[in-house]
mmCIF file of C-alpha atoms in Angstrom:
data_model
loop_
_atom_site.group_PDB
_atom_site.id
_atom_site.type_symbol
_atom_site.label_atom_id
_atom_site.label_comp_id
_atom_site.label_asym_id
_atom_site.label_seq_id
_atom_site.Cartn_x
_atom_site.Cartn_y
_atom_site.Cartn_z
ATOM 1 C CA UNK A 2 5.225 -28.230 -20.607
ATOM 2 C CA UNK A 3 7.072 -27.249 -23.718
ATOM 3 C CA UNK A 4 5.542 -24.529 -25.587
ATOM 4 C CA UNK A 5 4.419 -20.983 -26.035
ATOM 5 C CA UNK A 6 0.666 -20.584 -25.532
ATOM 6 C CA UNK A 7 -1.429 -17.732 -26.859
ATOM 7 C CA UNK A 8 -5.061 -16.973 -26.457
ATOM 8 C CA UNK A 9 -7.391 -14.705 -28.438
ATOM 9 C CA UNK A 10 -8.789 -13.598 -25.118
ATOM 10 C CA UNK A 11 -5.797 -13.383 -22.896
ATOM 11 C CA UNK A 12 -2.849 -12.953 -25.390
ATOM 12 C CA UNK A 13 0.496 -14.647 -24.703
ATOM 13 C CA UNK A 14 0.588 -16.715 -21.447
ATOM 14 C CA UNK A 15 3.800 -16.875 -19.432
ATOM 15 C CA UNK A 16 5.140 -20.414 -19.001
ATOM 16 C CA UNK A 17 6.472 -21.442 -15.549
ATOM 17 C CA UNK A 18 8.282 -24.739 -16.122
ATOM 18 C CA UNK A 19 9.403 -25.150 -12.522
ATOM 19 C CA UNK A 20 5.766 -25.689 -11.252
ATOM 20 C CA UNK A 21 4.179 -26.656 -14.545
ATOM 21 C CA UNK A 22 1.872 -23.635 -14.784
ATOM 22 C CA UNK A 23 1.078 -20.755 -16.979
ATOM 23 C CA UNK A 24 -0.104 -17.189 -16.002
ATOM 24 C CA UNK A 25 -1.382 -13.981 -17.485
ATOM 25 C CA UNK A 26 -2.484 -10.726 -15.880
ATOM 26 C CA UNK A 27 -5.476 -8.940 -17.193
ATOM 27 C CA UNK A 28 -7.917 -6.376 -15.783
ATOM 28 C CA UNK A 29 -11.619 -5.803 -15.152
ATOM 29 C CA UNK A 30 -12.918 -2.338 -14.554
ATOM 30 C CA UNK A 31 -9.270 -1.133 -14.154
ATOM 31 C CA UNK A 32 -8.426 -3.723 -11.514
ATOM 32 C CA UNK A 33 -5.745 -6.376 -12.105
ATOM 33 C CA UNK A 34 -6.891 -9.948 -12.154
ATOM 34 C CA UNK A 35 -4.239 -12.715 -12.347
ATOM 35 C CA UNK A 36 -5.137 -15.826 -14.292
ATOM 36 C CA UNK A 37 -3.260 -18.985 -13.409
ATOM 37 C CA UNK A 38 -3.352 -22.453 -15.062
ATOM 38 C CA UNK A 39 -1.869 -25.501 -13.181
ATOM 39 C CA UNK A 40 -0.951 -28.121 -15.692
ATOM 40 C CA UNK A 41 -0.118 -31.466 -14.150
ATOM 41 C CA UNK A 42 -0.459 -33.187 -17.561
ATOM 42 C CA UNK A 43 0.854 -32.277 -20.909
ATOM 43 C CA UNK A 44 -2.620 -31.695 -22.351
ATOM 44 C CA UNK A 45 -4.029 -29.754 -19.424
ATOM 45 C CA UNK A 46 -3.581 -26.310 -20.962
ATOM 46 C CA UNK A 47 -5.466 -27.503 -24.017
ATOM 47 C CA UNK A 48 -8.412 -28.374 -21.804
ATOM 48 C CA UNK A 49 -8.166 -25.465 -19.455
ATOM 49 C CA UNK A 50 -7.737 -22.593 -21.821
ATOM 50 C CA UNK A 51 -11.073 -22.952 -23.496
ATOM 51 C CA UNK A 52 -12.750 -23.040 -20.038
ATOM 52 C CA UNK A 53 -10.824 -19.942 -18.929
ATOM 53 C CA UNK A 54 -11.855 -18.026 -22.126
ATOM 54 C CA UNK A 55 -15.546 -19.014 -21.490
ATOM 55 C CA UNK A 56 -15.308 -17.865 -17.845
ATOM 56 C CA UNK A 57 -13.625 -14.566 -18.723
ATOM 57 C CA UNK A 58 -16.243 -13.774 -21.287
ATOM 58 C CA UNK A 59 -18.907 -14.466 -18.669
ATOM 59 C CA UNK A 60 -16.844 -12.927 -15.822
ATOM 60 C CA UNK A 61 -19.616 -10.529 -14.627
ATOM 61 C CA UNK A 62 -21.898 -13.481 -13.948
ATOM 62 C CA UNK A 63 -19.101 -15.532 -12.250
ATOM 63 C CA UNK A 64 -17.834 -12.535 -10.183
ATOM 64 C CA UNK A 65 -21.340 -11.959 -8.894
ATOM 65 C CA UNK A 66 -21.718 -15.628 -8.038
ATOM 66 C CA UNK A 67 -18.393 -15.602 -6.226
ATOM 67 C CA UNK A 68 -19.278 -12.434 -4.289
ATOM 68 C CA UNK A 69 -22.807 -13.599 -3.307
ATOM 69 C CA UNK A 70 -21.596 -17.086 -2.180
ATOM 70 C CA UNK A 71 -18.915 -15.476 -0.188
ATOM 71 C CA UNK A 72 -21.280 -13.080 1.575
ATOM 72 C CA UNK A 73 -23.974 -15.684 2.199
ATOM 73 C CA UNK A 74 -21.790 -18.758 2.989
ATOM 74 C CA UNK A 75 -18.373 -17.541 4.182
ATOM 75 C CA UNK A 76 -18.899 -14.304 5.980
ATOM 76 C CA UNK A 77 -19.541 -15.989 9.342
ATOM 77 C CA UNK A 78 -16.442 -18.118 8.883
ATOM 78 C CA UNK A 79 -14.433 -15.071 7.983
ATOM 79 C CA UNK A 80 -15.632 -13.101 10.991
ATOM 80 C CA UNK A 81 -14.935 -16.149 13.163
ATOM 81 C CA UNK A 82 -11.237 -16.073 12.000
ATOM 82 C CA UNK A 83 -11.129 -12.286 12.791
ATOM 83 C CA UNK A 84 -12.320 -12.972 16.385
ATOM 84 C CA UNK A 85 -9.096 -13.819 18.097
ATOM 85 C CA UNK A 86 -10.498 -13.447 21.586
ATOM 86 C CA UNK A 87 -10.035 -9.621 21.653
ATOM 87 C CA UNK A 88 -12.512 -7.438 23.423
ATOM 88 C CA UNK A 89 -13.671 -5.663 20.335
ATOM 89 C CA UNK A 90 -12.739 -7.975 17.424
ATOM 90 C CA UNK A 91 -12.811 -6.635 13.919
ATOM 91 C CA UNK A 92 -15.935 -7.806 11.975
ATOM 92 C CA UNK A 93 -16.905 -7.368 8.299
ATOM 93 C CA UNK A 94 -20.360 -6.576 7.264
ATOM 94 C CA UNK A 95 -22.049 -8.110 4.198
ATOM 95 C CA UNK A 96 -22.088 -4.680 2.546
ATOM 96 C CA UNK A 97 -18.462 -4.034 3.173
ATOM 97 C CA UNK A 98 -17.577 -7.649 1.903
ATOM 98 C CA UNK A 99 -19.540 -7.133 -1.339
ATOM 99 C CA UNK A 100 -17.533 -3.847 -1.991
ATOM 100 C CA UNK A 101 -14.169 -5.606 -1.122
ATOM 101 C CA UNK A 102 -15.054 -8.522 -3.460
ATOM 102 C CA UNK A 103 -16.386 -6.483 -6.372
ATOM 103 C CA UNK A 104 -13.440 -7.595 -8.443
ATOM 104 C CA UNK A 105 -11.478 -10.666 -7.455
ATOM 105 C CA UNK A 106 -7.679 -10.662 -7.675
ATOM 106 C CA UNK A 107 -7.160 -14.198 -9.061
ATOM 107 C CA UNK A 108 -8.785 -16.998 -11.048
ATOM 108 C CA UNK A 109 -7.025 -20.321 -11.057
ATOM 109 C CA UNK A 110 -7.775 -23.114 -13.519
ATOM 110 C CA UNK A 111 -6.774 -26.776 -12.935
ATOM 111 C CA UNK A 112 -7.693 -30.373 -13.237
ATOM 112 C CA UNK A 113 -9.311 -32.043 -10.191
ATOM 113 C CA UNK A 114 -6.826 -34.875 -9.769
ATOM 114 C CA UNK A 115 -9.575 -37.439 -9.555
ATOM 115 C CA UNK A 116 -9.918 -40.415 -11.891
ATOM 116 C CA UNK A 117 -11.714 -38.233 -14.425
ATOM 117 C CA UNK A 118 -9.343 -35.352 -14.284
ATOM 118 C CA UNK A 119 -12.367 -32.875 -14.346
ATOM 119 C CA UNK A 120 -11.636 -29.181 -15.014
ATOM 120 C CA UNK A 121 -12.449 -26.688 -12.290
ATOM 121 C CA UNK A 122 -11.529 -23.198 -11.298
ATOM 122 C CA UNK A 123 -11.314 -21.041 -8.151
ATOM 123 C CA UNK A 124 -11.934 -17.338 -7.874
ATOM 124 C CA UNK A 125 -10.184 -15.557 -5.103
ATOM 125 C CA UNK A 126 -10.612 -12.096 -3.679
ATOM 126 C CA UNK A 127 -10.212 -9.949 -0.629
ATOM 127 C CA UNK A 128 -7.183 -7.776 -1.116
ATOM 128 C CA UNK A 129 -8.280 -5.294 1.610
ATOM 129 C CA UNK A 130 -6.887 -4.240 5.052
ATOM 130 C CA UNK A 131 -10.348 -4.759 6.515
ATOM 131 C CA UNK A 132 -9.967 -8.520 5.968
ATOM 132 C CA UNK A 133 -6.858 -8.535 8.153
ATOM 133 C CA UNK A 134 -4.706 -10.703 5.940
ATOM 134 C CA UNK A 135 -7.499 -13.098 4.875
ATOM 135 C CA UNK A 136 -9.072 -13.815 1.525
ATOM 136 C CA UNK A 137 -12.083 -15.770 0.229
ATOM 137 C CA UNK A 138 -12.034 -18.507 -2.388
ATOM 138 C CA UNK A 139 -14.928 -20.046 -4.187
ATOM 139 C CA UNK A 140 -14.560 -23.191 -6.303
ATOM 140 C CA UNK A 141 -16.619 -23.875 -9.481
ATOM 141 C CA UNK A 142 -16.784 -27.079 -11.474
ATOM 142 C CA UNK A 143 -16.170 -27.129 -15.231
ATOM 143 C CA UNK A 144 -19.833 -26.365 -15.840
ATOM 144 C CA UNK A 145 -19.646 -23.134 -13.821
ATOM 145 C CA UNK A 146 -21.527 -24.458 -10.765
ATOM 146 C CA UNK A 147 -20.238 -23.572 -7.283
ATOM 147 C CA UNK A 148 -18.944 -26.633 -5.409
ATOM 148 C CA UNK A 149 -17.172 -25.130 -2.336
ATOM 149 C CA UNK A 150 -15.658 -22.113 -0.766
ATOM 150 C CA UNK A 151 -13.351 -21.195 2.075
ATOM 151 C CA UNK A 152 -11.822 -18.247 3.991
ATOM 152 C CA UNK A 153 -8.086 -18.494 4.039
ATOM 153 C CA UNK A 154 -5.324 -16.777 5.941
ATOM 154 C CA UNK A 155 -2.665 -15.129 3.902
ATOM 155 C CA UNK A 156 -0.010 -15.462 6.613
#
């Protein structure tokens, strides 16, 4: 990690030497989206930046895939987390979740860490009080296919 990195799509990236990452903030439909690059190897940004630019150009498709996977595969898990044994636990409907996840708040690009160091990315959303300090993350491989997802606590 030693250089200034710029992108035709994102502009100048901020370098974070302490954790070997880069970041930039951009927006979609007036909503801020933070883009992060975790670079465990010296050439990682050279591999991740073209993927990020491709994903950002196709963001409408990726955001929709993220939202629909979250609603169909992660809603039950999320509602299970929200049910803490209360008499009337909060629950989130599919319609409400689609609205909350209309624009994610973060996309993170990184290498897999396996022997092949494959590129992948995660889209994360759920910045809403109705999710009670939880967010949803969907992981995509370097070809843009969904490989996994999870509901996570923010506390």
